[in-house]
mmCIF file of C-alpha atoms in Angstrom:
data_model
loop_
_atom_site.group_PDB
_atom_site.id
_atom_site.type_symbol
_atom_site.label_atom_id
_atom_site.label_comp_id
_atom_site.label_asym_id
_atom_site.label_seq_id
_atom_site.Cartn_x
_atom_site.Cartn_y
_atom_site.Cartn_z
ATOM 1 C CA MET A 1 -14.788 34.569 -23.817
ATOM 2 C CA ALA A 2 -11.535 35.714 -21.979
ATOM 3 C CA LEU A 3 -9.765 32.613 -22.950
ATOM 4 C CA LEU A 4 -10.186 33.687 -26.657
ATOM 5 C CA ASN A 5 -8.657 37.153 -26.022
ATOM 6 C CA PHE A 6 -5.235 36.074 -27.230
ATOM 7 C CA LYS A 7 -2.431 38.469 -28.345
ATOM 8 C CA LYS A 8 0.027 37.596 -31.227
ATOM 9 C CA ARG A 9 3.775 36.978 -30.533
ATOM 10 C CA ASP A 10 6.562 39.017 -32.349
ATOM 11 C CA ALA A 11 7.620 35.885 -34.461
ATOM 12 C CA ALA A 12 5.561 35.401 -37.474
ATOM 13 C CA GLY A 13 3.705 32.051 -37.655
ATOM 14 C CA VAL A 14 4.125 31.357 -33.907
ATOM 15 C CA GLN A 15 0.857 30.532 -32.035
ATOM 16 C CA PRO A 16 -0.362 33.360 -29.954
ATOM 17 C CA VAL A 17 0.006 33.786 -26.143
ATOM 18 C CA ASN A 18 -2.945 33.636 -23.743
ATOM 19 C CA PRO A 19 -2.552 36.889 -21.715
ATOM 20 C CA GLN A 20 -3.996 35.035 -18.709
ATOM 21 C CA VAL A 21 -1.580 32.502 -18.907
ATOM 22 C CA GLU A 22 1.147 35.004 -19.344
ATOM 23 C CA ALA A 23 0.244 36.773 -16.286
ATOM 24 C CA PHE A 24 -0.137 33.468 -14.259
ATOM 25 C CA LEU A 25 3.340 32.288 -15.225
ATOM 26 C CA GLN A 26 4.962 35.727 -14.080
ATOM 27 C CA GLY A 27 7.679 34.640 -11.368
ATOM 28 C CA TYR A 28 7.436 31.127 -11.928
ATOM 29 C CA SER A 29 9.924 28.788 -10.270
ATOM 30 C CA ILE A 30 11.488 25.507 -11.305
ATOM 31 C CA GLU A 31 13.005 22.521 -9.590
ATOM 32 C CA VAL A 32 16.291 20.792 -10.396
ATOM 33 C CA MET A 33 18.511 18.026 -8.961
ATOM 34 C CA PRO A 34 22.357 18.159 -9.090
ATOM 35 C CA ARG A 35 22.402 15.358 -11.662
ATOM 36 C CA THR A 36 20.102 17.074 -13.869
ATOM 37 C CA ALA A 37 21.476 20.682 -13.291
ATOM 38 C CA SER A 38 24.910 19.534 -14.285
ATOM 39 C CA LYS A 39 23.574 18.836 -17.721
ATOM 40 C CA ILE A 40 22.758 22.547 -18.236
ATOM 41 C CA GLU A 41 25.748 24.754 -18.940
ATOM 42 C CA ASP A 42 23.989 28.105 -18.765
ATOM 43 C CA PHE A 43 20.521 28.339 -17.136
ATOM 44 C CA ARG A 44 20.264 31.853 -18.469
ATOM 45 C CA ASP A 45 19.629 30.224 -21.948
ATOM 46 C CA LEU A 46 16.349 28.797 -20.385
ATOM 47 C CA LEU A 47 14.944 30.833 -17.552
ATOM 48 C CA PRO A 48 13.835 34.261 -17.107
ATOM 49 C CA GLU A 49 15.706 36.724 -14.972
ATOM 50 C CA ASP A 50 15.517 36.259 -11.339
ATOM 51 C CA THR A 51 13.774 32.777 -11.378
ATOM 52 C CA ARG A 52 13.657 30.966 -8.189
ATOM 53 C CA VAL A 53 15.373 27.456 -8.723
ATOM 54 C CA TYR A 54 14.690 24.907 -5.805
ATOM 55 C CA VAL A 55 17.369 22.306 -5.615
ATOM 56 C CA ALA A 56 15.943 19.058 -4.603
ATOM 57 C CA HIS A 57 17.900 17.000 -2.003
ATOM 58 C CA ILE A 58 17.276 13.393 -2.560
ATOM 59 C CA GLU A 59 18.424 10.892 0.214
ATOM 60 C CA GLY A 60 22.175 9.827 -0.702
ATOM 61 C CA THR A 61 22.966 13.258 -2.324
ATOM 62 C CA PRO A 62 26.246 14.707 -0.750
ATOM 63 C CA ILE A 63 25.864 17.904 0.606
ATOM 64 C CA VAL A 64 28.918 19.097 -1.380
ATOM 65 C CA ASP A 65 26.865 18.530 -4.558
ATOM 66 C CA MET A 66 23.899 20.276 -3.243
ATOM 67 C CA VAL A 67 25.950 23.302 -2.253
ATOM 68 C CA ALA A 68 28.047 23.241 -5.807
ATOM 69 C CA THR A 69 24.732 23.299 -7.693
ATOM 70 C CA ALA A 70 23.402 26.088 -5.580
ATOM 71 C CA LYS A 71 26.703 27.997 -6.228
ATOM 72 C CA LYS A 72 26.379 27.393 -10.081
ATOM 73 C CA LEU A 73 23.119 28.803 -10.098
ATOM 74 C CA ASN A 74 23.800 31.763 -7.715
ATOM 75 C CA ASP A 75 26.840 32.602 -9.920
ATOM 76 C CA GLN A 76 24.529 32.793 -12.956
ATOM 77 C CA GLY A 77 22.130 35.017 -11.228
ATOM 78 C CA PHE A 78 19.365 32.975 -10.030
ATOM 79 C CA PRO A 79 17.993 32.940 -6.499
ATOM 80 C CA VAL A 80 18.428 29.581 -5.172
ATOM 81 C CA MET A 81 16.129 27.582 -2.732
ATOM 82 C CA PRO A 82 17.471 24.200 -1.526
ATOM 83 C CA HIS A 83 15.458 21.694 0.082
ATOM 84 C CA PHE A 84 15.927 20.817 3.742
ATOM 85 C CA PRO A 85 14.508 17.404 4.318
ATOM 86 C CA ALA A 86 13.917 16.976 7.962
ATOM 87 C CA ARG A 87 14.369 13.200 8.107
ATOM 88 C CA ILE A 88 17.687 12.989 6.478
ATOM 89 C CA ILE A 89 19.136 15.829 8.652
ATOM 90 C CA GLN A 90 20.532 14.085 11.841
ATOM 91 C CA ASP A 91 20.747 16.856 14.381
ATOM 92 C CA HIS A 92 20.902 20.484 15.223
ATOM 93 C CA ALA A 93 24.706 20.587 14.394
ATOM 94 C CA MET A 94 24.187 19.134 10.906
ATOM 95 C CA LEU A 95 21.389 21.617 10.134
ATOM 96 C CA ALA A 96 23.848 24.346 11.275
ATOM 97 C CA ASP A 97 26.458 23.013 9.051
ATOM 98 C CA TRP A 98 24.246 23.004 5.977
ATOM 99 C CA ILE A 99 22.948 26.427 6.409
ATOM 100 C CA ALA A 100 26.593 27.639 6.882
ATOM 101 C CA ARG A 101 27.743 25.903 4.006
ATOM 102 C CA TYR A 102 25.035 27.410 1.667
ATOM 103 C CA GLN A 103 25.347 30.890 2.839
ATOM 104 C CA GLY A 104 29.024 30.826 2.998
ATOM 105 C CA GLU A 105 29.635 29.168 -0.541
ATOM 106 C CA ALA A 106 26.464 29.956 -2.505
ATOM 107 C CA ASP A 107 24.945 33.026 -0.767
ATOM 108 C CA VAL A 108 21.796 31.213 -0.246
ATOM 109 C CA LYS A 109 19.100 33.011 1.655
ATOM 110 C CA GLN A 110 16.009 30.837 0.953
ATOM 111 C CA ALA A 111 15.071 27.414 1.869
ATOM 112 C CA LEU A 112 12.120 24.989 1.382
ATOM 113 C CA LEU A 113 11.600 22.909 4.739
ATOM 114 C CA LEU A 114 9.992 19.637 4.220
ATOM 115 C CA ALA A 115 9.680 16.143 6.013
ATOM 116 C CA GLY A 116 11.297 14.481 3.033
ATOM 117 C CA GLY A 117 10.631 11.250 1.350
ATOM 118 C CA VAL A 118 12.239 9.007 3.707
ATOM 119 C CA LYS A 119 9.999 6.978 6.119
ATOM 120 C CA ASP A 120 12.216 6.548 9.090
ATOM 121 C CA PRO A 121 14.201 9.616 10.285
ATOM 122 C CA HIS A 122 17.857 9.577 10.426
ATOM 123 C CA GLY A 123 18.256 11.491 13.572
ATOM 124 C CA ASN A 124 16.292 13.950 15.648
ATOM 125 C CA PHE A 125 13.967 15.566 13.082
ATOM 126 C CA GLU A 126 10.895 14.290 11.394
ATOM 127 C CA SER A 127 8.919 17.213 10.297
ATOM 128 C CA SER A 128 9.519 20.784 8.960
ATOM 129 C CA LEU A 129 7.875 22.265 11.935
ATOM 130 C CA GLN A 130 10.930 20.946 14.040
ATOM 131 C CA LEU A 131 13.281 22.619 11.650
ATOM 132 C CA LEU A 132 11.460 25.943 11.914
ATOM 133 C CA GLU A 133 11.551 25.582 15.797
ATOM 134 C CA THR A 134 15.289 25.398 15.947
ATOM 135 C CA GLY A 135 15.251 29.138 15.071
ATOM 136 C CA LEU A 136 18.408 28.634 12.988
ATOM 137 C CA PHE A 137 16.957 29.950 9.799
ATOM 138 C CA ASP A 138 15.587 33.226 11.291
ATOM 139 C CA LYS A 139 18.988 33.607 13.063
ATOM 140 C CA ALA A 140 20.866 33.201 9.775
ATOM 141 C CA GLY A 141 18.665 36.052 8.292
ATOM 142 C CA PHE A 142 16.820 33.893 5.704
ATOM 143 C CA SER A 143 14.608 35.977 3.600
ATOM 144 C CA SER A 144 12.253 33.410 2.472
ATOM 145 C CA LEU A 145 10.989 30.046 4.004
ATOM 146 C CA HIS A 146 8.760 27.756 2.022
ATOM 147 C CA VAL A 147 6.972 24.583 3.374
ATOM 148 C CA ALA A 148 5.124 21.738 1.567
ATOM 149 C CA GLY A 149 1.530 21.855 0.544
ATOM 150 C CA HIS A 150 -0.628 18.957 -0.439
ATOM 151 C CA PRO A 151 -3.728 19.642 -2.728
ATOM 152 C CA GLU A 152 -4.770 15.995 -2.631
ATOM 153 C CA GLY A 153 -3.784 15.235 0.871
ATOM 154 C CA ASN A 154 -0.845 13.400 2.375
ATOM 155 C CA ARG A 155 -1.152 9.884 3.372
ATOM 156 C CA ASP A 156 2.160 10.057 5.292
ATOM 157 C CA ILE A 157 0.694 12.576 7.717
ATOM 158 C CA ASP A 158 -2.921 11.580 7.425
ATOM 159 C CA PRO A 159 -3.073 7.654 6.947
ATOM 160 C CA ASP A 160 -6.832 7.868 7.296
ATOM 161 C CA GLY A 161 -7.204 9.860 4.202
ATOM 162 C CA SER A 162 -8.435 13.031 6.068
ATOM 163 C CA ASP A 163 -6.694 16.310 5.969
ATOM 164 C CA LYS A 164 -6.874 16.707 9.920
ATOM 165 C CA ASN A 165 -3.114 16.610 10.711
ATOM 166 C CA VAL A 166 -2.168 18.516 7.555
ATOM 167 C CA VAL A 167 -4.546 21.246 8.438
ATOM 168 C CA GLU A 168 -3.275 21.537 12.152
ATOM 169 C CA ALA A 169 0.263 21.590 10.836
ATOM 170 C CA LEU A 170 -0.764 24.414 8.313
ATOM 171 C CA LYS A 171 -2.397 26.445 11.247
ATOM 172 C CA TRP A 172 0.909 25.982 13.218
ATOM 173 C CA LYS A 173 2.864 27.365 10.231
ATOM 174 C CA GLN A 174 0.550 30.258 9.704
ATOM 175 C CA LYS A 175 1.124 31.365 13.160
ATOM 176 C CA PHE A 176 4.921 31.071 12.500
ATOM 177 C CA SER A 177 4.558 33.036 9.548
ATOM 178 C CA GLU A 178 3.210 35.872 11.532
ATOM 179 C CA ARG A 179 6.295 36.079 13.938
ATOM 180 C CA THR A 180 9.176 35.427 11.372
ATOM 181 C CA ASP A 181 10.592 38.098 9.319
ATOM 182 C CA ALA A 182 11.000 35.637 6.424
ATOM 183 C CA LYS A 183 8.552 35.530 3.660
ATOM 184 C CA MET A 184 6.563 32.105 3.762
ATOM 185 C CA ALA A 185 4.769 30.440 1.181
ATOM 186 C CA LEU A 186 3.350 26.864 0.438
ATOM 187 C CA ALA A 187 5.170 24.919 -2.404
ATOM 188 C CA THR A 188 2.809 22.217 -3.315
ATOM 189 C CA GLN A 189 3.083 18.726 -4.644
ATOM 190 C CA PHE A 190 2.032 18.548 -8.312
ATOM 191 C CA ALA A 191 -1.442 17.766 -9.430
ATOM 192 C CA PHE A 192 -3.139 17.496 -12.795
ATOM 193 C CA GLU A 193 -6.714 18.959 -12.378
ATOM 194 C CA ALA A 194 -7.606 22.289 -11.839
ATOM 195 C CA ASP A 195 -11.025 22.042 -9.966
ATOM 196 C CA PRO A 196 -9.662 20.113 -6.964
ATOM 197 C CA ILE A 197 -6.623 22.609 -6.690
ATOM 198 C CA ILE A 198 -9.130 25.517 -6.473
ATOM 199 C CA GLU A 199 -11.325 23.687 -3.999
ATOM 200 C CA TRP A 200 -8.263 23.087 -1.768
ATOM 201 C CA ALA A 201 -6.922 26.395 -2.099
ATOM 202 C CA ASP A 202 -10.255 27.956 -1.077
ATOM 203 C CA ALA A 203 -10.590 25.633 1.901
ATOM 204 C CA LEU A 204 -7.372 26.762 3.209
ATOM 205 C CA SER A 205 -8.487 30.476 2.920
ATOM 206 C CA ASP A 206 -11.603 29.640 4.717
ATOM 207 C CA ALA A 207 -9.581 27.964 7.321
ATOM 208 C CA GLY A 208 -7.759 31.255 8.024
ATOM 209 C CA ILE A 209 -4.539 29.952 6.281
ATOM 210 C CA ASP A 210 -3.399 33.075 4.165
ATOM 211 C CA ILE A 211 0.169 31.661 3.438
ATOM 212 C CA PRO A 212 0.622 32.296 -0.326
ATOM 213 C CA ILE A 213 0.449 29.139 -2.530
ATOM 214 C CA HIS A 214 3.021 28.207 -5.096
ATOM 215 C CA ILE A 215 1.150 25.551 -7.006
ATOM 216 C CA GLY A 216 3.084 22.552 -8.179
ATOM 217 C CA ILE A 217 2.778 21.778 -11.866
ATOM 218 C CA ALA A 218 4.283 18.748 -13.718
ATOM 219 C CA GLY A 219 6.116 19.866 -16.694
ATOM 220 C CA PRO A 220 5.768 18.159 -20.203
ATOM 221 C CA ALA A 221 6.741 14.422 -20.114
ATOM 222 C CA LYS A 222 5.843 11.225 -21.407
ATOM 223 C CA LEU A 223 2.622 9.869 -20.014
ATOM 224 C CA GLN A 224 4.287 6.877 -18.613
ATOM 225 C CA THR A 225 6.689 8.956 -16.831
ATOM 226 C CA LEU A 226 4.208 11.070 -15.377
ATOM 227 C CA ILE A 227 2.041 7.987 -14.070
ATOM 228 C CA LYS A 228 5.238 6.639 -12.406
ATOM 229 C CA PHE A 229 5.945 9.652 -10.620
ATOM 230 C CA ALA A 230 2.339 10.441 -9.627
ATOM 231 C CA ILE A 231 2.151 6.927 -7.898
ATOM 232 C CA ALA A 232 5.600 7.338 -6.349
ATOM 233 C CA CYS A 233 4.622 10.814 -4.932
ATOM 234 C CA GLY A 234 1.227 9.676 -3.706
ATOM 235 C CA VAL A 235 -0.767 11.853 -5.985
ATOM 236 C CA GLY A 236 -4.246 10.633 -5.814
ATOM 237 C CA PRO A 237 -7.490 11.954 -7.149
ATOM 238 C CA SER A 238 -6.278 13.699 -10.215
ATOM 239 C CA LEU A 239 -4.153 10.632 -11.317
ATOM 240 C CA LYS A 240 -7.456 9.746 -12.963
ATOM 241 C CA VAL A 241 -6.765 12.481 -15.575
ATOM 242 C CA LEU A 242 -3.671 10.578 -16.518
ATOM 243 C CA GLN A 243 -5.254 7.192 -16.573
ATOM 244 C CA LYS A 244 -8.037 8.528 -18.751
ATOM 245 C CA ARG A 245 -5.681 9.755 -21.123
ATOM 246 C CA ALA A 246 -3.745 6.501 -21.182
ATOM 247 C CA MET A 247 -6.966 4.811 -22.392
ATOM 248 C CA ASP A 248 -7.177 6.971 -25.418
ATOM 249 C CA VAL A 249 -4.985 5.364 -27.940
ATOM 250 C CA THR A 250 -4.815 8.560 -29.952
ATOM 251 C CA LYS A 251 -3.223 10.217 -27.031
ATOM 252 C CA LEU A 252 -1.212 7.482 -25.306
ATOM 253 C CA LEU A 253 2.102 8.183 -27.314
ATOM 254 C CA LEU A 254 1.935 11.886 -27.196
ATOM 255 C CA PRO A 255 3.674 13.814 -24.440
ATOM 256 C CA TYR A 256 1.544 15.187 -21.509
ATOM 257 C CA GLU A 257 1.582 19.109 -21.364
ATOM 258 C CA PRO A 258 0.237 21.134 -18.421
ATOM 259 C CA THR A 259 -1.709 23.413 -20.938
ATOM 260 C CA ASP A 260 -5.207 22.582 -19.774
ATOM 261 C CA VAL A 261 -4.533 22.720 -15.823
ATOM 262 C CA ILE A 262 -2.537 26.030 -16.215
ATOM 263 C CA THR A 263 -5.061 27.741 -18.639
ATOM 264 C CA LYS A 264 -7.921 26.742 -16.132
ATOM 265 C CA LEU A 265 -6.159 28.115 -13.012
ATOM 266 C CA ALA A 266 -4.885 31.229 -14.830
ATOM 267 C CA ALA A 267 -8.580 31.953 -15.929
ATOM 268 C CA HIS A 268 -9.726 31.506 -12.197
ATOM 269 C CA LYS A 269 -7.001 33.813 -11.041
ATOM 270 C CA ALA A 270 -7.904 36.344 -13.673
ATOM 271 C CA ALA A 271 -11.481 36.305 -12.482
ATOM 272 C CA ASN A 272 -10.556 36.200 -8.764
ATOM 273 C CA PRO A 273 -7.633 38.473 -8.301
ATOM 274 C CA ASP A 274 -7.358 37.689 -4.436
ATOM 275 C CA PHE A 275 -7.173 33.949 -5.131
ATOM 276 C CA ASN A 276 -4.421 32.613 -2.842
ATOM 277 C CA ILE A 277 -2.466 30.839 -5.623
ATOM 278 C CA THR A 278 0.194 33.510 -6.455
ATOM 279 C CA ASN A 279 3.012 31.559 -8.332
ATOM 280 C CA VAL A 280 3.452 28.411 -10.376
ATOM 281 C CA HIS A 281 6.251 25.885 -9.496
ATOM 282 C CA PHE A 282 7.371 23.368 -12.175
ATOM 283 C CA PHE A 283 8.581 19.870 -11.586
ATOM 284 C CA PRO A 284 10.421 19.330 -15.030
ATOM 285 C CA LEU A 285 9.642 15.544 -14.893
ATOM 286 C CA GLY A 286 10.291 15.437 -18.708
ATOM 287 C CA GLY A 287 13.540 17.407 -18.495
ATOM 288 C CA ILE A 288 14.470 21.028 -17.497
ATOM 289 C CA LYS A 289 14.893 22.174 -21.200
ATOM 290 C CA THR A 290 11.639 20.649 -22.235
ATOM 291 C CA ASN A 291 9.905 22.427 -19.461
ATOM 292 C CA ALA A 292 11.602 25.630 -19.896
ATOM 293 C CA ASN A 293 10.777 25.422 -23.716
ATOM 294 C CA TRP A 294 7.065 24.938 -22.874
ATOM 295 C CA ALA A 295 7.081 28.067 -20.661
ATOM 296 C CA ILE A 296 8.784 29.991 -23.339
ATOM 297 C CA ASN A 297 6.189 28.897 -25.927
ATOM 298 C CA ASN A 298 3.226 29.719 -23.673
ATOM 299 C CA GLY A 299 4.399 32.440 -21.265
ATOM 300 C CA GLY A 300 5.370 35.342 -23.530
ATOM 301 C CA ALA A 301 7.251 38.010 -21.631
ATOM 302 C CA SER A 302 6.927 36.243 -18.290
ATOM 303 C CA ALA A 303 9.063 33.331 -19.652
ATOM 304 C CA LYS A 304 11.536 35.200 -21.718
ATOM 305 C CA PRO A 305 15.052 33.758 -21.062
ATOM 306 C CA VAL A 306 17.869 36.128 -19.839
ATOM 307 C CA ASN A 307 19.907 35.157 -22.762
ATOM 308 C CA SER A 308 17.273 35.933 -25.656
#
């Protein structure tokens, strides 16, 4: 019955807001790339105050473009969390240079550390653990350090389909989180089905891993676009949700929206306040404006843009 406990918005004739979804979207984050961010003149027209914006670093993107994007976002008042993909960082000196550039030019205090989507390392690093071990982020006084999470496993780390190596890495990161001054969180790959996400999050908690989870959610997009990204990113079990939808002719041409998965996760969070998923992290696969507008239409006060 809780899901029916809606409240009306201020604007007449607009669909009501689910208060559980509104609460769940509080403090959501979103991911951009330099080329997509360049198309948005003012993020304050789309995002709530203090929205954390991740800047994805794709192989081949010049660091000057990454820093320029971070500076633009910082100048507009948003905390920026650039990606540091271990496998495209050649050595200690390059990592130190990137940190210095981000801090000196864009006042960056946060970072997402991950292995990166490159199979063969360009230099000395191949994992986020190695980046953490350098001590450079703590030395630079970073306030937040996020690492990757994989609700549906990671074949790159566990080729046999298990989660043994992933869990061992998370236990190491758990210990690191207890000795660093930075706040840590798991920013996860996107998934499309709530039940496996809940099961995975509970399993981490049972394993003694209490790093907060920022769950990855794919924003509204064409079904074909989502399937393409899901396959490329190794999203597995919940891909059947998209495939089932693709078989329904009545839904094939309709854009996918994350309403169902977020509504179910929000209800679970409302019923279990200590649930370790604390935030939503959007991958705007159908466009930043499209994603932001979905949040505005469904998130009530939690998604109200700065310029509104």
